[in-house]
């Protein structure tokens, strides 16, 4: 079984952050099913992708606050600032790349 410390050291993402991301994808997938299987035209593309954008914004805000804190306390802990900069890059990879792929796939499926 994978412990929390191993999970964090390998992926540089905490389990609560992963839970936010997975919760956003769960709501997104429920909205996709409601829109296309039950033919609900009330759900627009904006409503469809809103959970992904909101979880992404919350996650980014959390990482940015921690990075700014470490930036201002750099004299006490200078080695942690590059680690959180790395986490921002990993955050972009884990959340933006799948989101862009989803947008491209839906765009090709709709037209």
Short mmCIF file of C-alpha atoms in Angstrom, two decimals:
data_model
loop_
_atom_site.label_atom_id
_atom_site.label_comp_id
_atom_site.label_asym_id
_atom_site.label_seq_id
_atom_site.Cartn_x
_atom_site.Cartn_y
_atom_site.Cartn_z
CA UNK A 1 0.00 0.00 0.00
CA UNK A 2 1.24 3.47 -0.87
CA UNK A 3 1.69 5.78 2.11
CA UNK A 4 0.94 9.50 2.04
CA UNK A 5 4.61 10.45 2.27
CA UNK A 6 5.54 8.19 -0.67
CA UNK A 7 2.61 9.51 -2.67
CA UNK A 8 3.66 13.10 -1.99
CA UNK A 9 7.33 12.46 -2.74
CA UNK A 10 6.58 10.73 -6.07
CA UNK A 11 3.87 13.00 -7.46
CA UNK A 12 4.52 16.18 -5.47
CA UNK A 13 0.79 16.50 -4.91
CA UNK A 14 -1.04 15.96 -1.63
CA UNK A 15 -3.97 13.53 -1.42
CA UNK A 16 -6.41 16.33 -0.56
CA UNK A 17 -5.36 18.19 -3.71
CA UNK A 18 -5.86 15.04 -5.75
CA UNK A 19 -9.26 14.64 -4.12
CA UNK A 20 -10.24 18.16 -5.28
CA UNK A 21 -9.18 17.35 -8.83
CA UNK A 22 -10.97 13.99 -8.88
CA UNK A 23 -14.13 15.57 -7.45
CA UNK A 24 -14.10 18.12 -10.25
CA UNK A 25 -13.71 15.37 -12.85
CA UNK A 26 -16.57 13.42 -11.21
CA UNK A 27 -18.95 16.38 -11.46
CA UNK A 28 -17.77 17.00 -15.03
CA UNK A 29 -18.46 13.39 -16.03
CA UNK A 30 -21.93 13.50 -14.44
CA UNK A 31 -22.73 16.66 -16.41
CA UNK A 32 -21.46 15.05 -19.63
CA UNK A 33 -23.77 12.08 -19.09
CA UNK A 34 -26.71 14.35 -18.31
CA UNK A 35 -26.09 16.47 -21.38
CA UNK A 36 -25.49 13.84 -24.03
CA UNK A 37 -27.35 10.74 -22.82
CA UNK A 38 -30.46 12.48 -21.53
CA UNK A 39 -30.26 15.18 -24.20
CA UNK A 40 -30.42 18.11 -21.80
CA UNK A 41 -29.66 21.19 -23.85
CA UNK A 42 -29.90 23.43 -20.77
CA UNK A 43 -26.32 22.43 -19.91
CA UNK A 44 -24.07 24.58 -22.07
CA UNK A 45 -20.36 24.09 -22.64
CA UNK A 46 -19.72 26.73 -19.98
CA UNK A 47 -21.73 24.77 -17.42
CA UNK A 48 -20.10 21.56 -18.56
CA UNK A 49 -16.51 22.68 -17.97
CA UNK A 50 -17.19 24.95 -14.99
CA UNK A 51 -16.39 22.28 -12.32
CA UNK A 52 -12.98 21.66 -13.89
CA UNK A 53 -12.16 25.35 -14.04
CA UNK A 54 -13.31 25.94 -10.45
CA UNK A 55 -11.32 23.05 -8.98
CA UNK A 56 -8.34 24.18 -11.01
CA UNK A 57 -8.66 27.74 -9.68
CA UNK A 58 -9.04 26.58 -6.07
CA UNK A 59 -6.03 24.29 -6.37
CA UNK A 60 -3.93 26.97 -8.05
CA UNK A 61 -4.92 29.51 -5.37
CA UNK A 62 -3.86 27.11 -2.61
CA UNK A 63 -0.45 26.49 -4.20
CA UNK A 64 0.08 30.19 -4.93
CA UNK A 65 -0.64 31.18 -1.32
CA UNK A 66 1.88 28.64 -0.04
CA UNK A 67 4.46 29.76 -2.61
CA UNK A 68 4.04 33.43 -1.66
CA UNK A 69 4.36 32.60 2.02
CA UNK A 70 7.58 30.75 1.36
CA UNK A 71 8.79 33.56 -0.86
CA UNK A 72 8.41 36.11 1.95
CA UNK A 73 9.94 33.75 4.51
CA UNK A 74 12.84 32.84 2.25
CA UNK A 75 15.45 33.66 4.87
CA UNK A 76 14.13 30.92 7.14
CA UNK A 77 13.55 28.19 4.55
CA UNK A 78 15.34 28.88 1.27
CA UNK A 79 15.25 25.31 0.03
CA UNK A 80 11.44 25.01 -0.11
CA UNK A 81 10.77 27.73 -2.68
CA UNK A 82 12.06 25.69 -5.67
CA UNK A 83 9.98 22.73 -4.47
CA UNK A 84 6.78 24.77 -4.58
CA UNK A 85 7.72 26.25 -7.93
CA UNK A 86 8.05 22.66 -9.13
CA UNK A 87 4.62 21.94 -7.66
CA UNK A 88 3.14 24.77 -9.71
CA UNK A 89 4.58 23.20 -12.86
CA UNK A 90 3.26 19.75 -11.88
CA UNK A 91 -0.12 21.35 -11.15
CA UNK A 92 -0.22 22.74 -14.67
CA UNK A 93 0.59 19.33 -16.13
CA UNK A 94 -1.95 17.39 -14.05
CA UNK A 95 -4.84 19.78 -14.55
CA UNK A 96 -4.40 21.82 -17.70
CA UNK A 97 -3.18 19.14 -20.10
CA UNK A 98 -6.17 16.78 -19.53
CA UNK A 99 -8.51 19.77 -19.69
CA UNK A 100 -7.12 20.90 -23.04
CA UNK A 101 -7.32 17.34 -24.37
CA UNK A 102 -10.97 17.16 -23.27
CA UNK A 103 -11.75 20.45 -24.98
CA UNK A 104 -10.13 19.26 -28.22
CA UNK A 105 -11.96 15.91 -28.13
CA UNK A 106 -15.34 17.53 -27.48
CA UNK A 107 -14.74 20.09 -30.18
CA UNK A 108 -13.99 17.37 -32.73
CA UNK A 109 -16.96 15.27 -31.60
CA UNK A 110 -19.43 18.13 -31.82
CA UNK A 111 -18.43 19.39 -35.27
#
